[in-house]
GROMACS .gro file of C-alpha atoms in nm:
model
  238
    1UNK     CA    1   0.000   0.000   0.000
    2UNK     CA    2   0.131   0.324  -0.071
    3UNK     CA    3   0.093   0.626   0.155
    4UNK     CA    4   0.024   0.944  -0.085
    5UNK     CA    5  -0.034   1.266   0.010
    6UNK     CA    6  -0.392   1.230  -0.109
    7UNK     CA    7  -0.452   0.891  -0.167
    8UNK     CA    8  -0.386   0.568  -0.038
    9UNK     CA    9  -0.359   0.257  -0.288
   10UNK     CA   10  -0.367  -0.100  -0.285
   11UNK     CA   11  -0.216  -0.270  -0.435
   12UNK     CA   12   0.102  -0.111  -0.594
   13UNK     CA   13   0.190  -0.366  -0.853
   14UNK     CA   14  -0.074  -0.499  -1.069
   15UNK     CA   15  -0.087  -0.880  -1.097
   16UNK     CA   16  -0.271  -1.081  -1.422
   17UNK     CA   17  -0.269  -1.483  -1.402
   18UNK     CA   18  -0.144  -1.459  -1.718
   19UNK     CA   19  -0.362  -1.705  -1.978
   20UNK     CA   20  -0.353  -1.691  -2.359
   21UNK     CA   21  -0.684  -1.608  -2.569
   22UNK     CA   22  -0.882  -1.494  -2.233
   23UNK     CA   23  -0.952  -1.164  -2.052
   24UNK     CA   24  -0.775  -1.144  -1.713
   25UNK     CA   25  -0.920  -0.844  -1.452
   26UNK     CA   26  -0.775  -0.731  -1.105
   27UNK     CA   27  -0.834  -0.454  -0.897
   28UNK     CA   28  -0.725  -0.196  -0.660
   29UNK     CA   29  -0.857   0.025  -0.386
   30UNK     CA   30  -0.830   0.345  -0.351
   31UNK     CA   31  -0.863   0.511   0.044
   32UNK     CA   32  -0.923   0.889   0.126
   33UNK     CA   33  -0.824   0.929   0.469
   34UNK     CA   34  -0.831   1.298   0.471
   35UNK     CA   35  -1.116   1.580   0.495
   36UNK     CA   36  -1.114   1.696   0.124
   37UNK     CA   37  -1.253   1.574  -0.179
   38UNK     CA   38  -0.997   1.418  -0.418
   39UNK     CA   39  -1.019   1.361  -0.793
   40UNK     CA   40  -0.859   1.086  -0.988
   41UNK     CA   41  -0.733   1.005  -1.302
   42UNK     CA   42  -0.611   0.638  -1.421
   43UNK     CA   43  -0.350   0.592  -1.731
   44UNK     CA   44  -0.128   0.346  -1.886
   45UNK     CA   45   0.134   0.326  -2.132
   46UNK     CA   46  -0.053   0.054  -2.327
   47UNK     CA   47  -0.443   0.206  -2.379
   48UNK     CA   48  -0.537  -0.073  -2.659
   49UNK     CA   49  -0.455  -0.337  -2.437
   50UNK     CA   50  -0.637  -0.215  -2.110
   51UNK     CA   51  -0.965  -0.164  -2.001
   52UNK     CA   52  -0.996   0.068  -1.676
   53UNK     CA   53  -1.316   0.096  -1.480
   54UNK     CA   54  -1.365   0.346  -1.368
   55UNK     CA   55  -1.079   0.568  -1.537
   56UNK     CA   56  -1.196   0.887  -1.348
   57UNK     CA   57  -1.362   0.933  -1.054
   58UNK     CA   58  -1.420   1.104  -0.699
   59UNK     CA   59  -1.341   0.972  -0.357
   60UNK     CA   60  -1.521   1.142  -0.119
   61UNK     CA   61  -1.361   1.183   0.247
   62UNK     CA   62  -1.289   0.906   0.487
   63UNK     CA   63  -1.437   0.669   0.185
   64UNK     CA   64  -1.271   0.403  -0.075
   65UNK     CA   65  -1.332   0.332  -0.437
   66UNK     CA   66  -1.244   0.039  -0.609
   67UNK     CA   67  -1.084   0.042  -0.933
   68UNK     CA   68  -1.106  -0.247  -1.257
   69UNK     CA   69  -0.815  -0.317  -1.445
   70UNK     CA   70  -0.910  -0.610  -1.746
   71UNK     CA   71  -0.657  -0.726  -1.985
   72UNK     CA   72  -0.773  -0.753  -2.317
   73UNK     CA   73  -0.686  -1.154  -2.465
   74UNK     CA   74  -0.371  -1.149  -2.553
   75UNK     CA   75  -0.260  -1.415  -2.858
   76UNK     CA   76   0.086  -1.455  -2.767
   77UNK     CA   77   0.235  -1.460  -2.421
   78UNK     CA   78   0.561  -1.212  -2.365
   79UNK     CA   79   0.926  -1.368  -2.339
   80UNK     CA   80   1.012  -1.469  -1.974
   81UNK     CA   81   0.646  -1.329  -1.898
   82UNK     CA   82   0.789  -1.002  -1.858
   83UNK     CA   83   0.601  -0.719  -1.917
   84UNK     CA   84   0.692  -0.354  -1.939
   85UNK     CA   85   0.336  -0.201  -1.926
   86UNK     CA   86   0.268   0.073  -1.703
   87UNK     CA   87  -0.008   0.261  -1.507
   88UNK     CA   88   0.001   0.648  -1.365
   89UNK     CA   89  -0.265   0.724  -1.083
   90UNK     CA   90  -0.319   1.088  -1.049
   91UNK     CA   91  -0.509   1.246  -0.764
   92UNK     CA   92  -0.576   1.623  -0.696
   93UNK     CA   93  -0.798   1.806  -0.426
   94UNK     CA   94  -1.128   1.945  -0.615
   95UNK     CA   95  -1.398   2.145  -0.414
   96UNK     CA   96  -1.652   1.931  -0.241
   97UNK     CA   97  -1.953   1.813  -0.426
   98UNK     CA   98  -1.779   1.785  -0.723
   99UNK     CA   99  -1.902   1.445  -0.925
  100UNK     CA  100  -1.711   1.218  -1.192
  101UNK     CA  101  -1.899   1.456  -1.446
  102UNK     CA  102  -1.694   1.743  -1.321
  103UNK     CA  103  -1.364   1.610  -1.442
  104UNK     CA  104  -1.148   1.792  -1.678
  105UNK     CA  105  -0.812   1.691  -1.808
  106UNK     CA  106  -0.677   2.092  -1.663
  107UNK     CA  107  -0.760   1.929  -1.357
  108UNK     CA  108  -0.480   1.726  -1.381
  109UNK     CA  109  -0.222   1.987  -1.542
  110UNK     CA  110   0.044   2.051  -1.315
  111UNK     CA  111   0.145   2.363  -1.584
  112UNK     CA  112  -0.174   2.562  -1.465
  113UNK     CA  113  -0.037   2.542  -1.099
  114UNK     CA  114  -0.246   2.226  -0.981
  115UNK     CA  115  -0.123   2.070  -0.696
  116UNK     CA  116  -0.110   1.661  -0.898
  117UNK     CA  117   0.012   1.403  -0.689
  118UNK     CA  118   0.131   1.108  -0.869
  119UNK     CA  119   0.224   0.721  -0.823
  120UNK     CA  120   0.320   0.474  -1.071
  121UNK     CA  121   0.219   0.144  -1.036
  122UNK     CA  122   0.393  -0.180  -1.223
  123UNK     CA  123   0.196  -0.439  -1.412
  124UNK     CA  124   0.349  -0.859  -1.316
  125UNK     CA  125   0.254  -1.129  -1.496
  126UNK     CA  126   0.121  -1.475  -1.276
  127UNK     CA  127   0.216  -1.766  -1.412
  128UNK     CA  128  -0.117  -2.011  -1.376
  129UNK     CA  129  -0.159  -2.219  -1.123
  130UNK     CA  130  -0.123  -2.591  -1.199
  131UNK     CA  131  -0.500  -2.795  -1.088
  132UNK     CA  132  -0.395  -2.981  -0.771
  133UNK     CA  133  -0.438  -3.332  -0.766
  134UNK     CA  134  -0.771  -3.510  -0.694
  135UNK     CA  135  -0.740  -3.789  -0.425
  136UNK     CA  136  -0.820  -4.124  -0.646
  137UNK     CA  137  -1.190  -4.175  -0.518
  138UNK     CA  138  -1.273  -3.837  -0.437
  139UNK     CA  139  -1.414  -3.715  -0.723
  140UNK     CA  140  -1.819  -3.769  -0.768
  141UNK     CA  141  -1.919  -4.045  -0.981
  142UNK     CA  142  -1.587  -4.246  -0.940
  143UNK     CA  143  -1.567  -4.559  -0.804
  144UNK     CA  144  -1.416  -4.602  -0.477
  145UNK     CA  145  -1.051  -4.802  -0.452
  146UNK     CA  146  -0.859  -4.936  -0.187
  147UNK     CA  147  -0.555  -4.692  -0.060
  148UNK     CA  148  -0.169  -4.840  -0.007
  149UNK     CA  149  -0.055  -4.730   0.319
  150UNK     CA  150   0.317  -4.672   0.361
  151UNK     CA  151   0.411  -5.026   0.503
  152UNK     CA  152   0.248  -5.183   0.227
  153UNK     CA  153  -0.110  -5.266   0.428
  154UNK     CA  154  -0.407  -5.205   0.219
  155UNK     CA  155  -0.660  -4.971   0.360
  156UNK     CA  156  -0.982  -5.052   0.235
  157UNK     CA  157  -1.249  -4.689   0.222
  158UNK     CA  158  -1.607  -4.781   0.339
  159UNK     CA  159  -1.734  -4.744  -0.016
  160UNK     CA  160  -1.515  -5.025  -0.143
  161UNK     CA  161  -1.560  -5.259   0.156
  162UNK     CA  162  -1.929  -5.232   0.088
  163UNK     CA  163  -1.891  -5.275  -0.267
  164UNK     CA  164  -1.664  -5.591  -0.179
  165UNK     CA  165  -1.946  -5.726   0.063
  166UNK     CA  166  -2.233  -5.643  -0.200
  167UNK     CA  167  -2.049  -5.833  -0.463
  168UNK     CA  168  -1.948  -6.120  -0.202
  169UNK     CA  169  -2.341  -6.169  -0.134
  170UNK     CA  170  -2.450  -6.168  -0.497
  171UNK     CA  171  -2.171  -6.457  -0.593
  172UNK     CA  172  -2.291  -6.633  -0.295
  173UNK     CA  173  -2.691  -6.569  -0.414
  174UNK     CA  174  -2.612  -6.699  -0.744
  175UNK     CA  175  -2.400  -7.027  -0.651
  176UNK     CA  176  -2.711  -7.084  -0.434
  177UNK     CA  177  -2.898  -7.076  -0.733
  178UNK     CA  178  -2.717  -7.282  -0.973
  179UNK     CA  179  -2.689  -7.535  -0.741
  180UNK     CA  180  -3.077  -7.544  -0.667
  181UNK     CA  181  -3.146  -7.543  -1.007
  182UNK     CA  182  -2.864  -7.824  -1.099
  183UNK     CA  183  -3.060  -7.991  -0.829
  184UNK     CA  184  -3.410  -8.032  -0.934
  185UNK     CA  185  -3.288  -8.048  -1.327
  186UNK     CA  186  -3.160  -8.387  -1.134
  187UNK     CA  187  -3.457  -8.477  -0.938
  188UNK     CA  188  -3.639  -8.381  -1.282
  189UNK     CA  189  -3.451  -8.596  -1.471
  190UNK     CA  190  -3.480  -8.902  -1.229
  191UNK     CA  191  -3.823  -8.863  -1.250
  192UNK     CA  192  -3.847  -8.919  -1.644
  193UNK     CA  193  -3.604  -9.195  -1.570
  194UNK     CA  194  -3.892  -9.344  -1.305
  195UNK     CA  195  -4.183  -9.248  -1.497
  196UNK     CA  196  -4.029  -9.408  -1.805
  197UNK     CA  197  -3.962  -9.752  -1.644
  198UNK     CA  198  -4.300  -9.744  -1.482
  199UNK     CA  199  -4.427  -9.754  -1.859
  200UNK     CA  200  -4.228 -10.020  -1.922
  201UNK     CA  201  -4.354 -10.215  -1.624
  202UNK     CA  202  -4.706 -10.122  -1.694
  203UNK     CA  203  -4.700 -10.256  -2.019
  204UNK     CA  204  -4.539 -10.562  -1.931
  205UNK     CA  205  -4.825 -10.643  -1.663
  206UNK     CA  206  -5.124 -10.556  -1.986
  207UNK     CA  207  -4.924 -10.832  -2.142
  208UNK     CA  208  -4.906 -11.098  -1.876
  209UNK     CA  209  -5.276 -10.979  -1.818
  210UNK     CA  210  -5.378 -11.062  -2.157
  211UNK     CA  211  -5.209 -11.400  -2.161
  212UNK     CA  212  -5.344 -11.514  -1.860
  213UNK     CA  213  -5.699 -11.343  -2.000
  214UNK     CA  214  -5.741 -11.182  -1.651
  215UNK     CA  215  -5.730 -10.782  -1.528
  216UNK     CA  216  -5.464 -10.604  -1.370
  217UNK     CA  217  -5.409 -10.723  -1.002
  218UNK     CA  218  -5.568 -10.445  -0.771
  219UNK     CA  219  -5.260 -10.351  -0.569
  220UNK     CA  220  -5.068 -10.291  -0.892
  221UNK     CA  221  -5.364 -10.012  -0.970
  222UNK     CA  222  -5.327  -9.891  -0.638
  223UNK     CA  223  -4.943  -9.884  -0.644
  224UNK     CA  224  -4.965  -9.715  -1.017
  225UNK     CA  225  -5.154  -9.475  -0.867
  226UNK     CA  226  -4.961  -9.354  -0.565
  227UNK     CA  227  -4.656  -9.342  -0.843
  228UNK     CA  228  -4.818  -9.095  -1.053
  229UNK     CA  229  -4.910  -8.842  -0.767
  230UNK     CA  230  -4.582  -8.878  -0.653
  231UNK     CA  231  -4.443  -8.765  -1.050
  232UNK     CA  232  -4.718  -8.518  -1.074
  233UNK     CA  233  -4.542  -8.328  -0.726
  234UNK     CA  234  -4.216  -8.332  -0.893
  235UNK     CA  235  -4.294  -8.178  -1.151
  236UNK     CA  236  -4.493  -7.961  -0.991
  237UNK     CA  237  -4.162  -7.859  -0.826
  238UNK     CA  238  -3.967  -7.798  -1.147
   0.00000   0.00000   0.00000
């Protein structure tokens, strides 16, 4: 901060984070600590290449004004991002009441006898800032990972032993389910096997029936019978 006679400023050097094809703004403040009026006047030794907001103005006592600085795009960046531009702040006491619309460049003539107090200020390029580096895991939408401590342990994040357990259940759900379905595609089987040699034993008894011109025996009926509920619950099952 500088300490003028009329004006107190902040910052003294201008600083742009410096980026290529993009406008870059800062600002600075302006304090009147004193009992008078004070009139301003903002200029630089590159006009084409800076926009100042406001350029002129009045700070009005025991008050602050803030000032816009925007750097027009620039297409190439300077060698060693060095740059040589300038800005001159002039101030000067003006009668109170005066507004912005009052302004005159005589004001600021120090040939007619105005008392012109005046402070250069330097322009600094930044450099940008590199992005800092996102924690694997962190960001939203990722999916979480186990973190290697420093002796080589593995330290497992809530999100992945959840994810480990979820998966463990559904492995678990789906062996269940194979082997249930391997099961009765057994029992299934079996039954055809059963239901099949039943046939076969069926008509081998019409056969003996008809030689010895006689009817099935009742407890084969019976026994038949009891065979083909049971077949009609298995399947029933699968």
């Amino acid at each position: 901060m500088s300490n003028g006679d009329l004006l107190l400023i902040d910052p003294l050097e201008l600083q742009f984070p410096f980026e290529l094809k993009k406008q870059i703004s800062c600002s600075m403040q302006l304090t009147n600590k004193s009992d008078d009026y004070v009139a301003f006047k903002v200029k630089t030794t590159n006009p084409k290449k800076y926009c100042v907001r406001p350029n002129t103005g009045v700070v009005v006592p025991h008050s602050a004004c803030d000032v816009i600085v925007t750097m027009q795009a620039q297409k190439e960046a300077p060698p060693d991002m060095q740059c040589r531009d300038k800005f001159l702040l002039q101030s000067v006491v003006v009668r109170p009441g005066i507004t912005p619309k009052d302004i005159t460049p005589e004001m600021f003539n120090k040939e007619s006898g105005n008392q012109v107090d005046e402070c250069k200020l330097k322009v600094t390029y930044v450099p940008p800032q590199p992005p800092s580096p996102v924690r694997e895991g962190s960001e939203e939408g990722s999916s979480p990972r186990a973190s290697v401590s420093d002796n080589g342990t593995v330290n497992q994040t809530p999100e992945f032993n959840f994810m480990s357990k979820a998966f463990s259940e559904s492995h678990e759900s789906a062996s269940e389910v194979k082997a249930m379905i391997s099961k009765l595609t057994q029992e299934k089987q079996n039954a055809i096997q059963q239901n099949k040699k039943l046939h076969q034993e069926l008509e081998l008894l019409k056969r003996q029936g008809n030689r010895s011109h006689g009817g099935i025996p009742f407890k084969y009926v019976i026994i038949i019978g009891l065979i083909g509920i049971l077949l009609g619950y298995l399947f029933k099952r699968t």
